[in-house]
Coordinates of N, CA and C in Angstrom, one line a residue:
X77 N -35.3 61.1 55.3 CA -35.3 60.6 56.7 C -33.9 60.3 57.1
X78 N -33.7 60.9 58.2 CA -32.2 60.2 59.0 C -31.9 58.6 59.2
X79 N -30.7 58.2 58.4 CA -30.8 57.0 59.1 C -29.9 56.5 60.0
X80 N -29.7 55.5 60.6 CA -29.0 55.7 61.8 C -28.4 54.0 62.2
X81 N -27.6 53.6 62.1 CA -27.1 52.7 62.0 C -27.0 52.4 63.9
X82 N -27.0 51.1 64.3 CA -26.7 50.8 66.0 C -26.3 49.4 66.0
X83 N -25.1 49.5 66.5 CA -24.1 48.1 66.5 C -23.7 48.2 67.9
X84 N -24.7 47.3 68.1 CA -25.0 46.9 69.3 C -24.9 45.3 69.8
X85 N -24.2 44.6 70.7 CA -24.7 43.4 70.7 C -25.5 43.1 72.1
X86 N -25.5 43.9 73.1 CA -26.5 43.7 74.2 C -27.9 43.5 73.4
X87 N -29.1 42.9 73.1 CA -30.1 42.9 72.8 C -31.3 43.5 73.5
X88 N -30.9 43.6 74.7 CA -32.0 44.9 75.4 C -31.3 46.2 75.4
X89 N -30.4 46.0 75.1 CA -29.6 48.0 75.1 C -30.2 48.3 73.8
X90 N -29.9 47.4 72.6 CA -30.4 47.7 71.2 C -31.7 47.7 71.0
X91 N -32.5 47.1 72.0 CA -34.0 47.5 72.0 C -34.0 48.7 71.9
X92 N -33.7 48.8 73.3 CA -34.2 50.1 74.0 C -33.6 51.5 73.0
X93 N -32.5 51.4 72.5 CA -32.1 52.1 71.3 C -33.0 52.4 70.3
X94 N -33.2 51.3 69.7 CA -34.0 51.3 68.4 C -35.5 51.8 68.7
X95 N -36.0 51.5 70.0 CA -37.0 51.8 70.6 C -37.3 53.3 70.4
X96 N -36.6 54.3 71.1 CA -36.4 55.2 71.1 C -35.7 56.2 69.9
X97 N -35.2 55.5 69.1 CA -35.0 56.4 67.7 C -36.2 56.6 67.4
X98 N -36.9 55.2 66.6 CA -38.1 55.4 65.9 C -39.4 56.1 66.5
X99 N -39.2 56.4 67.8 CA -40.0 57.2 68.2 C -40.0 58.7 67.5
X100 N -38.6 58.5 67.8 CA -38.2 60.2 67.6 C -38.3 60.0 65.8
X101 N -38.5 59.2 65.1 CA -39.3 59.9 63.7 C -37.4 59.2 63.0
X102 N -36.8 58.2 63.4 CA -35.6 58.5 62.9 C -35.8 56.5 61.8
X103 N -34.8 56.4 61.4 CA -35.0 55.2 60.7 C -33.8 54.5 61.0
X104 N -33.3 53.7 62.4 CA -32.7 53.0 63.0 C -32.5 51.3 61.9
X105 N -31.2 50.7 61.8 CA -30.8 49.8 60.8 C -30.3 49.1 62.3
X106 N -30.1 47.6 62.7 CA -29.6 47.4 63.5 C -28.7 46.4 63.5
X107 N -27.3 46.0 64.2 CA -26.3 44.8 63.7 C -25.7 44.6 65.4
X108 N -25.5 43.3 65.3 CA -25.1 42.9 66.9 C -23.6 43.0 66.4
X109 N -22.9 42.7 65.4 CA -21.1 42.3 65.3 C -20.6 43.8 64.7
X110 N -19.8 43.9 64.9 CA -18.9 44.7 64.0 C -18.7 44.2 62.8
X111 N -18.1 42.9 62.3 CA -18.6 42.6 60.8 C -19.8 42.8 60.6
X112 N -20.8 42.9 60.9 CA -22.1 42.4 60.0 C -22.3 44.2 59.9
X113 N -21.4 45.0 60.3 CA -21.7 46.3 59.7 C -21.0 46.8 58.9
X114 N -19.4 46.1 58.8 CA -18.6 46.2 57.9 C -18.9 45.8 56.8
X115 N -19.9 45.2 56.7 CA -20.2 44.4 55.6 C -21.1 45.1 54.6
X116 N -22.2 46.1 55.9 CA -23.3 47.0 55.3 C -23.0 48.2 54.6
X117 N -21.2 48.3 55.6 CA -21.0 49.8 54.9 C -19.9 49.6 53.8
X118 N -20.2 49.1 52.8 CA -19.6 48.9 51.8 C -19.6 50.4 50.6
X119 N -18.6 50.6 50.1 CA -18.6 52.0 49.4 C -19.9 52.1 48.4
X120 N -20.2 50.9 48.0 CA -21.6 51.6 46.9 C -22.3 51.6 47.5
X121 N -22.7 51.4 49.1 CA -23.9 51.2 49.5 C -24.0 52.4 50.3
X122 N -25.2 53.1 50.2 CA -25.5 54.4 50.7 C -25.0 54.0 52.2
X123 N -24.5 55.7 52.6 CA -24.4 55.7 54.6 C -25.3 56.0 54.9
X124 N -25.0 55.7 56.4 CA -26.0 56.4 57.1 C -25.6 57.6 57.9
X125 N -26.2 58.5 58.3 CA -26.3 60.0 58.5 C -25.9 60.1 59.8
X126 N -26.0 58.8 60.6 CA -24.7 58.2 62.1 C -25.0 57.1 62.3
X127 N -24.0 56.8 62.8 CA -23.3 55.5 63.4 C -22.9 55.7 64.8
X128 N -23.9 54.8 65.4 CA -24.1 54.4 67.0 C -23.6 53.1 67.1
X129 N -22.2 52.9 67.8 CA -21.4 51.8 67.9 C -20.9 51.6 69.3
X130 N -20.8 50.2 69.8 CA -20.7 49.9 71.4 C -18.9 49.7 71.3
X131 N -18.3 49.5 72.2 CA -16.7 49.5 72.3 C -16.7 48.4 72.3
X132 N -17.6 47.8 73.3 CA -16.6 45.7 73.3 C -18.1 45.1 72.3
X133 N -17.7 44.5 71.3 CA -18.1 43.9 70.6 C -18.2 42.4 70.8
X134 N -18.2 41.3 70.3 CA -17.9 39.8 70.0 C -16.9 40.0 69.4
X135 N -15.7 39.3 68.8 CA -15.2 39.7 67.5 C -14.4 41.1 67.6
X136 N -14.3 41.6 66.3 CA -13.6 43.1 65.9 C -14.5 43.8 67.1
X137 N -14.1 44.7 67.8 CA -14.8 45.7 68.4 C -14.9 47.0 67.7
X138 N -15.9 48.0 68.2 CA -16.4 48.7 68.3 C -15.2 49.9 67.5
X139 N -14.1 50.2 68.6 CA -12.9 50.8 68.4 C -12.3 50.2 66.8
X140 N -12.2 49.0 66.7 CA -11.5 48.5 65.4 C -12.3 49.0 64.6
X141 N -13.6 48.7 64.3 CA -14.4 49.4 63.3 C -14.1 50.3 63.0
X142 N -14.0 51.3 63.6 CA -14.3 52.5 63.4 C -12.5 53.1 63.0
X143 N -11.7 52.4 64.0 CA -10.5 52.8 62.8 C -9.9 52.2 61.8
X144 N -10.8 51.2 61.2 CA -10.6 50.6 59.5 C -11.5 51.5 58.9
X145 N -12.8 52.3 59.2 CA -13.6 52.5 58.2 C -12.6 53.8 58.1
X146 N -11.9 54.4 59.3 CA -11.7 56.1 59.1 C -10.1 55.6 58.2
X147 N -9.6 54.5 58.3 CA -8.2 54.1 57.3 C -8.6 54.2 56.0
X148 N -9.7 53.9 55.5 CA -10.3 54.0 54.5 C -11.4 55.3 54.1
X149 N -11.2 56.4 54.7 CA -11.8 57.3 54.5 C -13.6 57.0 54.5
X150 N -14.0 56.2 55.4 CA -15.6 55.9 54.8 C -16.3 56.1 56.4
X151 N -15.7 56.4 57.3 CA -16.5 56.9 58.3 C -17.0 58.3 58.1
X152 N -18.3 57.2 59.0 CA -20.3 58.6 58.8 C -19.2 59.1 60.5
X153 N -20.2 60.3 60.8 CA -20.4 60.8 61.9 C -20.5 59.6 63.0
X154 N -19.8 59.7 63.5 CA -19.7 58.0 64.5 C -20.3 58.8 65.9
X155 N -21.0 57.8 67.1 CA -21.1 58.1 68.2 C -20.7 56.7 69.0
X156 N -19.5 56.7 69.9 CA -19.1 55.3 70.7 C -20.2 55.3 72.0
X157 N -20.8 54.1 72.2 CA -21.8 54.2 73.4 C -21.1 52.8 74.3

């Protein structure tokens, strides 16, 4: 099963996200911060198959994530929403 990570911190955008993955048969993981996904995607812990990430975050955004995981060679297929 696809899994699908969404780091989101609007809570009705991430509804409505998560909403609509699991419809579509997918297995949506969900985090409001950019740490609290940095933390998930740690090297021994399996990826996920994408990574659905917002730009302004709380905290580290959306953009910084994604260029520490790719400095470190550990970015999945990313989508910026």
């Amino acid at each position: 099963m696809t899994q699908i990570f969404v780091v989101e911190d609007d809570p009705k955008i991430r509804a409505n996200l998560l909403f609509h993955l699991r419809e579509e048969g997918w297995l949506p993981e969900e985090f409001e911060t950019a740490e609290s996904a940095w933390e998930r995607l740690r090297p021994e812990v399996a990826y996920p198959d994408l990574l659905l990430v917002d730009v302004r975050l709380p905290g580290r955004s959306g953009i910084d994530l994604i260029r520490e995981l790719a400095t470190e060679d550990r970015l999945p297929p990313t989508l910026v929403i």
